[in-house]
Amino acid sequence: MNIPVRFTLLAALLLPSAAGWSQGTRTTPSVLPSFQSDHELVDYFHQVVDQRQRQIELAASCSGGVAIERYERTAAASPVILGRVTDMAGAPVVGARLSLTPIGSASITGTDGRYRLPLPSDSVVSSRHVMLQVRALGYLQREHALTVGPRDSLQVDLSVCAMALSLDEAVVSAQGFAAKRSDAITNTQEAGVDEGGIVKLHGDHLVILRRGRLFTVAIGGDDLKPIAMVDAFGPGIDPRYTWYDELLVSGDRVVVIGYSYQRGGTELGIFDIDERGGLRPRGTYQLRSNDYYSSRNYASRLIGNKLIYYTPLYLPYGLEEPLSVLPSMRKWSPGTGGTGPDSGGRFVRIVTAQRVYHPAGWSASSDVALHTVTVCDLAAPELACQATVVIGPSGRVFYVSPGAVYVWMSDAGRWGGWPRPRRRDVSQAILCRMPLDGSAPSAVGVSGSPVDQFSFFESDDGNINVLVRSEGWGDWMWGPEWSGGSASLLRLPFADMGDGSQAAAASRYRALPTETGGTFHNRFVGGFLVYGNGSGWGRPATDGSILYVVPWGGGPITRLVLPHGTDRIEPMGADAVVVGADERDLHFTGIRLDRSPAVVQRYTLSNASQGELRSQGFFYRADTNDSGVLGLPVRGPGRPGWVHLIEGSASILFLRNHAARFDPLGTLEADGGSARDDACKASCVDWYGNARPLFIRDRIFALLGYELVEGRIDGGRISAVRRASFAPPVVRAVGG
């Protein structure tokens, strides 16, 4: 039994009192305040450091356990556990989750730290031992054993200890993991906004990024021929401890986006590509940043010839040179000696104090990040980049529309984050809008957190629409896989955003139903928000799931029962397709999206599961309004999602969608002959996948590791007509 705090109530009660935020008629400026000079910015950073040090000292005095402040047992009509959760200083802990094993009941603390956890009577027919678990973001998770009887009312007041996590620890943990045009080949979220991926199209050539190398394959006319192979990093670069994951093509420029743990920042490798598919390194640029990896999101976008990418910079302890933490860039100069972050040339700041902003309603705590959006002109002879920074709490989810970058900042960041501040606004969050025309950002106080970038949609009516959950971790690392709590749809006019001193009105939130358990997936498709739960990176679920369809502009909510989990939601023309697996089979369910949303078609691929979890692993090519072909990498039955990191997809399934019916076309499969020992020097785990369905003009391809297989549809079936391997030469041992 799950009794979450009503999200609309949470927003109404929490935000007006948080950090001075107010609601009502706007009397404040419509944009965020910025710093007027370097001196003013330095003073601000010193204040943050001093405040954080005080909080660290408080956390150091914490015993690290759960203290029972009060424990009483009285009689009741049915069993219940209730009480209050505070920190060691006595301040209420908002949004703490309390659960009872093995019964499974759960509750969440409100703004006063209180909770109420009723137990089903049939689960306590006699006295039994249970374990009360307390989990709150920024606090150590602890358990307390209890004995509860059929008519017991237990009053249990708890105090929990803040978690101290250093920036160095967070960085080490990360090291262990290391536009829909007619010619688009990337499954993007927004038309006209290309996303960094592993394969792009340049004229008559495919450009492919894999395991630290760039490849080109000629596909013009009737060609299918490997052309070029170069390192994905520039001359003189040590590629160790660097992940080269994202690729974009603008004009005759190829950009490879990577992150180096050795050099401590983002790398942009620029290559020239000619009409014959030849590649030539042009230059390497490095930027100061922290890791931006997300299990679902991409760091880079391309709009026209403008490269747009997001990077966080967590404010470090000890600021001997405060301005050195600001976004900076250098062009790599080979031969300068050394391998660390200080080798390779001098960093130059790419942001002025006047382009560093801070929400007026937010007082900096120990949980501080410089959320940085950098825009580079790829058409310029020499790469020129400018950054915009908004200072806020470190938890983040970002989304790029054709006109703006949105960053949702919250305290729920980086797997525990910094010690909790000693104040009531522990669940504060900020939604920031950063226009791409260079004008100043605006922001508003909000509550909860989106799950991922698909939780956002900027509609043409001047609103930003966001699905938020009360227990959100942001999209850092595997944060989206652990979101939970109640859900709400925030529909916010741009005009409500200002200098950050006000909160979104409670009336802007629409409470939504949610089902407990599973990994959450959501997507805006046309005029609807579609969401449900699946298995994510874990093993496929054994039972079905509930899918909700919500008209985001207003109207009744439709509840659909699916016999499988919801692991992927994709637009399919004006409708949607939901993909999910059970322990044995992979299911495709077509959803009609109109005034009466309904399941209209289903196809089941026996003994299969998804071969790629990334959004770009799917593609749908529409032929007419109600007809098209989709492709998705697949593998064997019951495989957990994380397997795609270590095993390449063996095949790609193609389905025809026509008149509310799925017709299987078959699969294009790898022959397994590609080189296994490719002498990989960098990015030797395919975090962003290695298989893609490709629809290019009137041809169909399957990218499968180092193989490119061309298929042809004839008589309602697809078959391989030829294939090409672009694998590096096999490296053999001496004498072998």
XYZ file of C-alpha atoms in Angstrom:
736
model
C 0.000 0.000 0.000
C 1.510 3.272 -1.062
C 0.225 6.597 0.280
C 2.362 9.340 -1.268
C 2.029 13.007 -0.432
C -0.269 14.640 -2.979
C 2.048 16.434 -5.332
C -0.087 19.517 -5.703
C -0.223 19.841 -1.930
C 3.526 19.373 -1.714
C 4.105 22.153 -4.231
C 1.626 24.496 -2.562
C 3.004 23.980 0.935
C 6.692 23.726 0.234
C 7.583 26.308 -2.357
C 6.054 29.517 -0.951
C 8.228 29.236 2.153
C 11.349 27.948 0.447
C 14.308 30.313 0.227
C 12.128 33.385 0.182
C 10.119 32.369 -2.876
C 6.740 34.044 -3.173
C 3.676 33.602 -5.330
C 1.223 36.037 -6.798
C 1.514 39.171 -8.914
C 4.984 39.608 -10.327
C 6.822 42.707 -9.132
C 10.316 41.409 -9.852
C 12.470 41.590 -12.996
C 11.715 39.122 -15.767
C 15.269 37.734 -16.048
C 17.909 36.356 -13.706
C 20.355 38.770 -12.088
C 23.980 38.486 -13.157
C 27.231 39.606 -11.617
C 28.545 42.999 -12.630
C 32.248 42.326 -12.138
C 34.809 39.655 -11.380
C 35.224 41.137 -7.905
C 31.520 40.663 -7.144
C 31.663 37.088 -8.435
C 34.718 36.269 -6.292
C 32.979 37.597 -3.171
C 29.973 35.372 -3.920
C 32.141 32.261 -4.288
C 33.864 32.983 -0.961
C 30.489 33.251 0.782
C 29.507 29.872 -0.631
C 32.746 28.274 0.560
C 32.328 29.681 4.079
C 28.732 28.466 4.334
C 29.639 25.013 3.054
C 32.443 24.671 5.590
C 29.985 25.305 8.412
C 27.725 22.565 7.066
C 30.635 20.119 6.797
C 31.506 20.753 10.420
C 27.918 20.016 11.385
C 27.891 16.786 9.371
C 31.196 15.676 10.952
C 29.551 15.738 14.389
C 26.821 13.352 13.230
C 26.919 9.805 14.593
C 25.914 8.320 11.238
C 22.967 6.288 12.461
C 19.238 6.567 13.016
C 18.414 7.890 16.447
C 15.022 6.964 17.922
C 13.793 10.140 19.566
C 10.416 8.750 20.562
C 8.825 5.302 20.564
C 5.298 4.628 21.847
C 2.870 1.761 21.363
C -0.891 2.335 21.745
C -4.060 0.561 20.602
C -5.702 1.248 17.234
C -8.437 -0.178 15.032
C -5.833 -1.318 12.483
C -2.018 -1.368 12.508
C -0.263 1.894 11.689
C 3.178 3.426 12.125
C 3.434 7.209 12.266
C 5.898 9.794 13.405
C 8.366 12.444 12.319
C 11.769 12.410 10.607
C 14.298 15.146 11.412
C 17.996 15.744 10.913
C 20.409 15.721 13.828
C 19.775 19.422 14.389
C 16.016 18.834 14.728
C 14.976 20.291 11.367
C 12.284 18.316 9.476
C 13.435 16.133 6.594
C 11.036 16.666 3.706
C 10.435 13.921 1.137
C 12.049 11.104 3.143
C 10.748 7.710 2.039
C 9.843 5.195 4.748
C 9.157 1.619 3.756
C 8.369 -1.527 5.696
C 9.803 -4.902 4.712
C 8.674 -7.538 4.070
C 5.163 -6.049 4.005
C 5.942 -3.455 1.326
C 3.992 -0.480 2.700
C 5.577 2.918 2.106
C 5.055 6.600 2.862
C 6.749 9.947 2.309
C 7.290 12.727 4.835
C 5.535 16.055 4.315
C 6.840 19.580 4.808
C 6.792 19.133 8.606
C 8.734 15.879 8.386
C 5.727 13.817 9.475
C 4.647 10.534 7.957
C 1.815 8.040 8.359
C 2.298 4.445 7.273
C -0.874 2.278 7.537
C -0.416 -1.488 7.254
C -2.940 -3.798 5.547
C -4.754 -5.712 8.291
C -4.322 -9.030 6.492
C -0.551 -8.564 6.576
C -0.469 -8.414 10.406
C -2.770 -11.177 11.668
C -0.434 -11.700 14.638
C 2.618 -9.970 16.053
C 5.500 -10.030 13.575
C 8.958 -8.591 13.122
C 9.397 -5.934 10.426
C 12.164 -3.617 9.273
C 11.493 0.119 8.951
C 13.781 1.592 6.290
C 14.435 5.336 6.025
C 15.827 6.793 2.812
C 16.241 10.472 1.988
C 18.384 12.156 -0.614
C 21.486 13.604 1.036
C 21.166 11.369 4.145
C 22.565 8.016 5.104
C 20.073 5.222 4.526
C 19.333 3.276 7.713
C 17.037 0.570 9.054
C 15.329 -0.026 12.395
C 13.779 -3.317 13.549
C 10.243 -3.205 14.994
C 7.632 -5.638 16.273
C 4.085 -4.773 15.247
C 0.792 -6.380 16.253
C -2.689 -6.438 14.636
C -3.963 -3.436 16.653
C -0.748 -1.538 17.265
C -0.294 2.173 16.667
C 3.431 2.843 16.811
C 4.717 6.383 17.225
C 8.296 6.358 15.895
C 10.162 9.652 15.619
C 13.514 9.347 13.885
C 16.611 11.466 13.372
C 18.870 10.740 10.397
C 22.418 11.724 9.629
C 23.488 13.801 6.623
C 25.742 12.099 4.108
C 29.114 13.702 3.459
C 30.348 13.032 -0.081
C 33.379 14.762 -1.482
C 33.755 15.841 -5.082
C 36.747 13.541 -5.457
C 34.604 10.560 -4.404
C 31.950 11.476 -6.938
C 34.510 11.709 -9.732
C 36.055 8.341 -8.874
C 32.648 6.646 -8.944
C 32.076 8.012 -12.443
C 35.374 6.561 -13.679
C 34.084 3.083 -13.055
C 31.566 3.430 -15.861
C 33.097 4.806 -17.935
C 16.170 17.152 -36.650
C 13.630 15.183 -38.443
C 14.267 16.242 -42.023
C 13.614 13.830 -44.840
C 17.313 12.879 -44.841
C 17.647 12.588 -41.051
C 18.927 9.274 -39.737
C 18.811 10.098 -36.011
C 15.742 9.500 -33.847
C 15.683 12.973 -32.276
C 13.344 14.432 -29.680
C 12.728 17.724 -31.499
C 12.485 18.463 -35.222
C 15.399 20.649 -36.289
C 17.475 19.819 -33.190
C 20.003 17.101 -34.016
C 21.506 15.131 -31.153
C 25.007 13.794 -30.736
C 25.061 10.123 -31.764
C 27.231 7.327 -33.137
C 26.309 7.613 -36.842
C 25.557 10.604 -39.090
C 25.159 11.293 -42.794
C 27.426 13.547 -44.869
C 26.337 13.665 -48.500
C 26.865 10.166 -49.890
C 28.827 8.914 -46.883
C 27.975 7.556 -43.466
C 30.223 8.793 -40.667
C 30.434 6.278 -37.816
C 31.974 6.654 -34.343
C 32.997 3.436 -32.622
C 35.478 2.487 -29.901
C 37.717 5.536 -30.293
C 37.778 5.627 -34.098
C 35.959 7.441 -36.905
C 34.927 5.614 -40.059
C 33.328 6.641 -43.339
C 31.371 4.333 -45.633
C 30.314 5.323 -49.175
C 26.606 4.693 -49.904
C 26.050 7.024 -52.890
C 24.381 5.570 -55.950
C 24.706 1.829 -55.495
C 27.847 2.007 -53.327
C 28.472 0.166 -50.075
C 32.197 0.550 -49.506
C 34.405 1.504 -46.521
C 36.452 4.620 -47.306
C 38.398 5.980 -44.342
C 39.393 5.208 -40.771
C 41.104 7.638 -38.374
C 41.484 7.985 -34.631
C 38.619 9.906 -33.067
C 41.185 12.018 -31.203
C 43.776 14.412 -32.549
C 47.532 13.938 -32.955
C 49.431 14.051 -29.683
C 46.367 13.179 -27.572
C 46.653 10.381 -25.031
C 43.223 8.696 -25.358
C 43.413 6.659 -22.164
C 40.638 7.319 -19.626
C 38.663 9.218 -22.262
C 35.213 8.360 -23.628
C 34.453 9.511 -27.164
C 30.698 9.029 -27.323
C 28.933 11.655 -29.438
C 29.247 12.648 -33.078
C 27.755 15.542 -35.058
C 28.232 16.711 -38.656
C 27.802 20.326 -39.770
C 28.682 21.193 -43.358
C 32.119 19.729 -44.011
C 32.985 19.600 -40.300
C 32.769 16.479 -38.152
C 32.720 17.041 -34.391
C 33.515 14.281 -31.897
C 32.490 15.034 -28.309
C 34.306 13.184 -25.551
C 35.069 13.389 -21.856
C 38.560 12.873 -20.432
C 39.054 11.861 -16.808
C 42.792 12.266 -17.287
C 42.576 15.864 -18.501
C 39.480 16.668 -16.472
C 37.060 17.999 -19.044
C 35.172 17.879 -22.328
C 37.054 17.352 -25.584
C 35.876 18.553 -28.976
C 37.697 16.927 -31.858
C 37.160 18.775 -35.148
C 37.706 16.940 -38.435
C 37.333 18.033 -42.046
C 35.483 15.650 -44.349
C 35.697 15.909 -48.127
C 33.287 14.814 -50.852
C 35.133 11.482 -51.200
C 34.686 10.647 -47.499
C 38.260 11.444 -46.522
C 38.835 12.610 -42.940
C 41.517 14.983 -41.721
C 42.007 16.229 -38.121
C 41.562 19.990 -37.921
C 42.048 20.654 -34.231
C 41.216 19.532 -30.712
C 39.644 21.787 -28.106
C 39.312 21.063 -24.426
C 36.939 22.602 -21.933
C 36.881 22.519 -18.186
C 33.867 20.516 -17.033
C 32.738 17.651 -14.867
C 31.285 14.470 -16.279
C 27.893 14.943 -17.939
C 27.140 11.270 -18.609
C 23.485 10.260 -18.526
C 21.997 6.841 -19.158
C 19.338 8.506 -21.347
C 20.318 12.034 -22.328
C 22.916 13.364 -24.760
C 25.284 16.232 -23.967
C 25.368 17.847 -27.414
C 22.882 19.274 -29.884
C 23.206 20.872 -33.321
C 20.903 23.608 -34.615
C 22.038 24.826 -38.024
C 25.782 25.361 -37.661
C 25.578 26.037 -33.923
C 26.977 23.362 -31.634
C 25.198 23.468 -28.267
C 26.277 21.391 -25.340
C 25.632 21.227 -21.626
C 28.287 20.650 -18.959
C 28.132 20.870 -15.159
C 30.956 22.343 -13.097
C 30.692 21.397 -9.422
C 32.101 24.053 -7.122
C 35.187 22.464 -5.507
C 36.388 22.759 -1.934
C 39.117 25.309 -1.470
C 39.016 28.269 -3.829
C 42.504 29.727 -3.873
C 41.767 31.103 -7.361
C 37.961 31.435 -7.546
C 37.852 32.592 -11.162
C 39.705 29.445 -12.260
C 36.509 27.409 -11.761
C 34.702 29.281 -14.540
C 34.199 27.654 -17.957
C 37.396 27.863 -19.976
C 38.633 26.448 -23.255
C 41.970 25.814 -24.926
C 43.103 24.567 -28.295
C 45.250 21.533 -27.728
C 48.889 22.141 -28.602
C 50.821 18.881 -29.083
C 54.341 18.674 -27.764
C 53.850 20.926 -24.711
C 54.737 18.033 -22.396
C 52.910 16.174 -19.664
C 49.613 14.306 -19.687
C 47.590 15.966 -16.930
C 45.016 18.756 -16.986
C 47.702 21.451 -17.069
C 49.430 20.141 -20.200
C 48.560 20.940 -23.784
C 48.207 24.709 -23.678
C 46.643 27.559 -21.713
C 42.943 27.704 -20.860
C 41.089 30.921 -21.673
C 37.813 31.900 -20.062
C 34.771 31.736 -22.340
C 32.347 33.470 -19.976
C 32.277 36.965 -18.498
C 30.929 37.822 -15.052
C 27.959 39.440 -16.783
C 27.037 36.035 -18.307
C 27.054 34.296 -14.915
C 23.574 34.312 -13.361
C 22.063 33.275 -10.049
C 18.383 32.847 -9.128
C 17.303 35.653 -6.826
C 15.218 33.316 -4.672
C 17.940 30.764 -4.029
C 20.519 30.987 -1.292
C 23.596 28.924 -2.123
C 24.195 25.830 -0.032
C 26.971 23.257 -0.082
C 25.256 21.649 -3.085
C 26.437 24.044 -5.805
C 27.032 23.631 -9.523
C 27.781 25.999 -12.374
C 25.282 24.787 -14.986
C 26.965 25.716 -18.243
C 25.548 25.912 -21.747
C 28.179 26.537 -24.414
C 27.423 27.566 -28.006
C 30.095 27.190 -30.706
C 29.999 28.450 -34.282
C 31.110 25.520 -36.444
C 31.110 27.669 -39.592
C 33.855 29.947 -38.274
C 37.415 29.345 -39.587
C 38.586 28.902 -35.994
C 36.217 27.380 -33.428
C 34.720 30.165 -31.316
C 32.638 29.337 -28.241
C 30.757 31.372 -25.652
C 29.293 30.065 -22.414
C 26.358 31.034 -20.218
C 26.337 29.935 -16.571
C 23.510 29.668 -14.049
C 24.576 28.859 -10.483
C 22.260 26.509 -8.617
C 21.936 23.136 -6.868
C 23.699 20.303 -8.649
C 20.854 17.933 -9.561
C 19.955 18.490 -13.207
C 17.906 17.464 -16.190
C 18.316 19.473 -19.377
C 16.275 19.738 -22.554
C 16.868 21.634 -25.800
C 14.036 23.065 -27.880
C 14.620 24.916 -31.172
C 14.700 28.209 -29.262
C 16.004 27.576 -25.754
C 17.850 25.308 -23.351
C 15.997 24.347 -20.178
C 17.819 23.161 -17.048
C 15.903 21.810 -14.059
C 18.192 22.190 -11.037
C 17.493 20.439 -7.737
C 19.175 19.232 -4.569
C 18.523 15.646 -5.666
C 21.796 15.275 -7.507
C 24.893 13.116 -7.794
C 23.835 10.040 -5.804
C 23.484 11.684 -2.414
C 25.135 15.016 -3.133
C 26.567 17.248 -0.456
C 25.370 17.329 3.169
C 21.857 18.656 3.511
C 21.479 22.334 4.477
C 19.941 23.106 7.858
C 16.759 24.726 6.643
C 13.273 23.841 5.489
C 13.783 24.226 1.759
C 15.580 20.908 1.282
C 13.385 19.997 -1.695
C 13.837 23.257 -3.511
C 14.272 23.165 -7.254
C 14.713 25.749 -9.998
C 13.578 25.647 -13.601
C 15.778 27.836 -15.779
C 15.156 28.857 -19.401
C 18.221 29.950 -21.384
C 17.233 31.432 -24.784
C 19.475 30.557 -27.704
C 19.286 34.098 -29.100
C 21.742 35.242 -26.421
C 19.226 37.061 -24.224
C 19.347 36.662 -20.447
C 17.962 33.520 -18.780
C 14.852 33.463 -16.612
C 13.845 31.077 -13.851
C 11.119 30.076 -11.416
C 10.970 28.032 -8.215
C 9.530 24.553 -8.751
C 9.178 21.258 -6.898
C 10.209 17.687 -7.588
C 12.271 16.636 -10.590
C 11.698 15.494 -14.185
C 12.797 11.962 -15.010
C 14.747 12.722 -18.187
C 14.747 15.030 -21.221
C 11.586 13.352 -22.522
C 9.745 14.779 -19.515
C 9.869 18.197 -21.292
C 7.930 19.688 -24.172
C 7.944 23.333 -25.271
C 4.547 23.858 -26.908
C 3.666 26.480 -29.501
C 1.250 28.179 -27.089
C 4.093 29.721 -25.052
C 4.256 27.073 -22.321
C 6.857 24.663 -21.099
C 5.234 21.373 -20.128
C 7.110 19.106 -17.701
C 6.227 15.812 -16.063
C 7.774 15.804 -12.574
C 7.999 13.252 -9.791
C 8.316 13.934 -6.074
C 11.322 11.600 -5.732
C 13.640 12.480 -8.586
C 17.403 12.069 -8.930
C 17.998 14.145 -12.044
C 19.538 12.537 -15.139
C 23.146 12.211 -13.945
C 24.525 8.685 -14.479
C 21.602 6.270 -13.815
C 19.424 8.750 -11.947
C 16.417 8.335 -14.290
C 16.238 4.629 -13.455
C 15.533 5.407 -9.786
C 12.856 8.096 -9.916
C 9.772 7.512 -7.792
C 6.959 9.076 -5.825
C 3.871 10.913 -6.955
C 3.666 12.557 -10.383
C 2.370 15.863 -11.673
C 2.227 17.729 -14.971
C 3.605 21.259 -14.680
C 2.288 23.526 -17.418
C 4.035 26.859 -17.100
C 3.779 29.958 -19.324
C 7.082 31.592 -20.190
C 5.675 34.787 -18.668
C 5.681 33.142 -15.218
C 9.460 32.907 -15.290
C 11.520 35.804 -13.964
C 14.460 36.409 -11.652
C 13.907 33.216 -9.663
C 12.422 34.842 -6.569
C 8.933 33.456 -7.204
C 7.571 29.938 -7.298
C 5.273 28.393 -9.846
C 1.716 28.628 -8.563
C 0.212 25.398 -7.228
C -2.522 25.743 -9.850
C 0.117 25.154 -12.560
C 0.527 21.541 -11.380
C -1.921 18.841 -12.395
C -1.777 15.729 -10.211
C -1.354 12.529 -12.227
C -1.882 8.876 -11.317
C 1.160 6.630 -11.011
C 1.722 2.935 -10.495
C 4.424 1.842 -8.071
C 7.480 -0.151 -9.073
C 9.454 -0.425 -12.279
C 11.544 1.997 -14.278
C 9.645 5.063 -15.441
C 9.402 6.092 -19.105
C 7.557 9.100 -20.493
C 7.160 10.897 -23.824
C 5.200 13.802 -25.286
C 3.642 12.675 -28.570
C 1.552 15.231 -30.426
C -1.075 16.576 -28.045
C -0.517 13.861 -25.459
C 1.780 12.873 -22.621
C 2.273 9.084 -22.475
C 3.955 7.318 -19.542
C 4.330 3.954 -17.824
C 6.746 1.610 -16.026
C 9.064 -1.079 -17.323
C 12.282 -2.888 -16.462
C 14.915 -0.454 -17.767
C 18.483 -1.720 -17.342
C 17.303 -4.691 -15.257
C 15.726 -7.980 -16.229
C 12.359 -7.928 -18.017
C 9.345 -7.931 -15.712
C 7.111 -10.981 -15.425
C 3.807 -9.151 -15.424
C 2.164 -6.319 -17.345
C 1.933 -2.610 -16.717
C -0.379 0.384 -16.808
C 0.038 3.019 -19.509
C -1.427 6.488 -19.006
C -2.331 8.855 -21.829
C -2.828 12.494 -20.790
C -3.931 15.363 -23.069
C -1.376 17.941 -21.943
C -3.678 20.812 -22.856
C -6.447 19.458 -20.607
C -8.955 16.641 -20.757
C -9.622 13.191 -19.296
C -6.803 10.754 -18.573
C -6.920 7.340 -20.249
C -5.664 4.255 -18.392
C -4.577 1.368 -20.630
C -3.602 -2.104 -19.383
C -0.658 -3.660 -21.251
C 0.445 -7.304 -20.977
C 4.081 -6.179 -20.945
C 6.256 -3.506 -19.377
C 6.815 -0.052 -20.860
C 10.494 0.164 -21.778
C 10.279 2.532 -24.755
C 7.693 5.056 -26.000
C 8.149 6.405 -29.518
C 6.123 8.599 -31.897
C 4.767 6.705 -34.882
C 3.277 9.355 -37.131
C 0.442 10.960 -35.132
C 0.248 7.908 -32.858
C 2.669 6.065 -30.569
C 4.275 2.664 -30.218
C 5.146 1.210 -26.809
C 7.904 -1.400 -26.665
C 8.389 -3.695 -23.704
C 9.522 -7.189 -22.771
C 8.467 -9.959 -20.474
C 10.790 -12.786 -19.418
C 10.684 -14.361 -22.862
C 9.192 -12.159 -25.582
C 9.425 -8.611 -26.923
C 6.155 -6.747 -27.516
C 5.215 -3.804 -29.734
C 1.887 -2.142 -28.917
C 0.404 0.560 -31.149
C -1.540 3.304 -29.364
C -4.059 5.454 -31.241
C -3.876 9.032 -29.964
C -7.137 10.913 -30.456
C -10.148 11.848 -28.312
C -10.426 8.208 -27.237
C -6.877 6.792 -26.975
C -6.788 3.020 -27.298
C -4.619 0.011 -28.081
C -5.159 -0.709 -31.779
C -2.447 -3.208 -32.690
C 0.194 -5.470 -31.208
C 3.074 -7.580 -32.433
C 5.099 -10.042 -30.358
C 8.597 -11.179 -31.299
C 9.135 -14.502 -29.547
C 12.332 -15.216 -27.638
C 13.644 -11.648 -27.885
C 14.398 -8.488 -25.925
C 15.618 -4.998 -26.803
C 19.182 -4.836 -28.064
C 19.589 -1.073 -27.438
C 18.065 1.063 -24.676
C 19.191 4.450 -26.020
C 16.518 6.524 -27.760
C 18.539 6.598 -30.988
C 18.432 2.810 -31.276
C 14.906 3.156 -32.711
C 13.799 4.772 -35.955
C 10.446 5.156 -37.691
C 10.181 6.253 -41.313
C 6.716 7.526 -42.160
C 5.529 6.877 -45.711
C 2.012 8.336 -45.240
C -0.006 9.594 -42.283
C -0.884 6.044 -41.198
C 1.867 3.995 -42.789
C 5.594 3.520 -42.303
C 8.428 1.192 -41.326
C 10.176 0.941 -37.942
C 13.422 -0.681 -36.922
C 14.854 -1.701 -33.537
C 17.921 -3.749 -32.488
C 16.973 -7.005 -30.742
C 18.696 -9.879 -28.951
C 17.795 -13.092 -27.106
C 14.994 -13.622 -24.551
C 15.042 -12.390 -20.981
C 18.265 -10.435 -21.314
C 18.725 -7.606 -18.805
C 19.088 -4.161 -20.323
C 22.699 -3.675 -19.239
C 23.839 -6.544 -21.485
C 24.011 -4.145 -24.445
C 27.153 -2.670 -22.856
C 29.107 -5.890 -23.323
C 27.314 -7.724 -26.129
C 26.567 -6.295 -29.552
C 23.093 -6.690 -31.024
C 22.886 -9.669 -33.351
C 20.051 -8.324 -35.496
C 17.625 -5.484 -36.188
C 13.897 -6.145 -36.487
C 11.813 -4.272 -39.062
C 8.018 -3.905 -38.871
C 5.606 -2.287 -41.285
C 2.853 -0.174 -39.741
C -0.158 0.139 -42.020
C -3.820 0.869 -41.276
C -3.496 0.043 -37.553
C -1.691 -3.226 -38.186
C 1.896 -4.388 -37.611
C 3.276 -6.684 -40.295
C 6.665 -8.284 -39.555
C 9.207 -7.746 -42.315
C 11.936 -9.810 -40.678
C 15.431 -9.045 -39.436
C 18.797 -8.041 -40.813
C 21.502 -9.933 -38.965
C 25.244 -9.677 -38.416
C 27.324 -12.558 -39.747
C 29.728 -12.395 -36.804
C 32.754 -12.118 -39.033
C 33.870 -8.663 -37.898
C 37.148 -8.369 -36.047
C 36.973 -9.133 -32.366
C 40.489 -7.904 -31.560
C 40.359 -4.366 -32.936
C 43.275 -3.000 -30.849
C 40.881 -0.648 -29.093
C 42.702 2.275 -27.475
C 39.780 4.326 -26.137
C 36.045 4.111 -25.415
C 36.144 0.326 -25.398
C 32.653 -0.016 -23.920
C 29.764 1.022 -26.141
C 27.926 3.172 -23.582
C 25.945 4.815 -26.383
C 25.292 1.587 -28.281
C 26.592 0.137 -31.517
C 23.508 -0.850 -33.542
C 21.111 1.366 -35.502
C 18.385 0.955 -38.140
C 19.111 3.412 -40.967
C 16.611 4.643 -43.561
C 18.511 6.645 -46.182
C 16.534 7.896 -49.162
C 14.935 4.712 -50.559
C 17.457 2.316 -48.968
C 17.433 0.436 -45.658
C 20.538 -0.486 -43.651
C 21.337 -2.182 -40.370
C 24.418 -0.910 -38.533
C 25.595 -3.841 -36.376
C 28.940 -3.249 -34.692
C 31.516 -3.077 -37.489
C 29.073 -4.366 -40.118
C 26.744 -2.411 -42.372
C 24.052 -4.654 -43.860
C 21.800 -3.435 -46.661
C 18.296 -4.866 -46.877
C 15.576 -4.896 -49.491
C 11.829 -5.358 -48.964
C 10.236 -7.692 -51.464
C 6.921 -9.492 -51.081
C 6.418 -8.275 -47.529
C 9.811 -9.534 -46.300
C 13.179 -7.894 -45.821
C 16.328 -9.739 -46.807
C 20.015 -8.879 -46.828
C 21.265 -8.093 -50.318
C 24.847 -7.314 -49.338
C 27.033 -6.268 -46.462
C 30.292 -4.503 -45.795
C 32.686 -4.676 -42.874
C 34.570 -1.523 -41.909
C 36.394 -3.186 -39.014
C 40.025 -2.261 -38.329
C 42.568 -4.869 -39.414
C 42.701 -7.821 -37.039
C 45.697 -7.597 -34.721
C 47.461 -10.924 -34.344
C 50.054 -11.857 -31.778
C 53.631 -12.312 -33.022
C 54.084 -15.876 -34.204
C 50.343 -16.528 -33.996
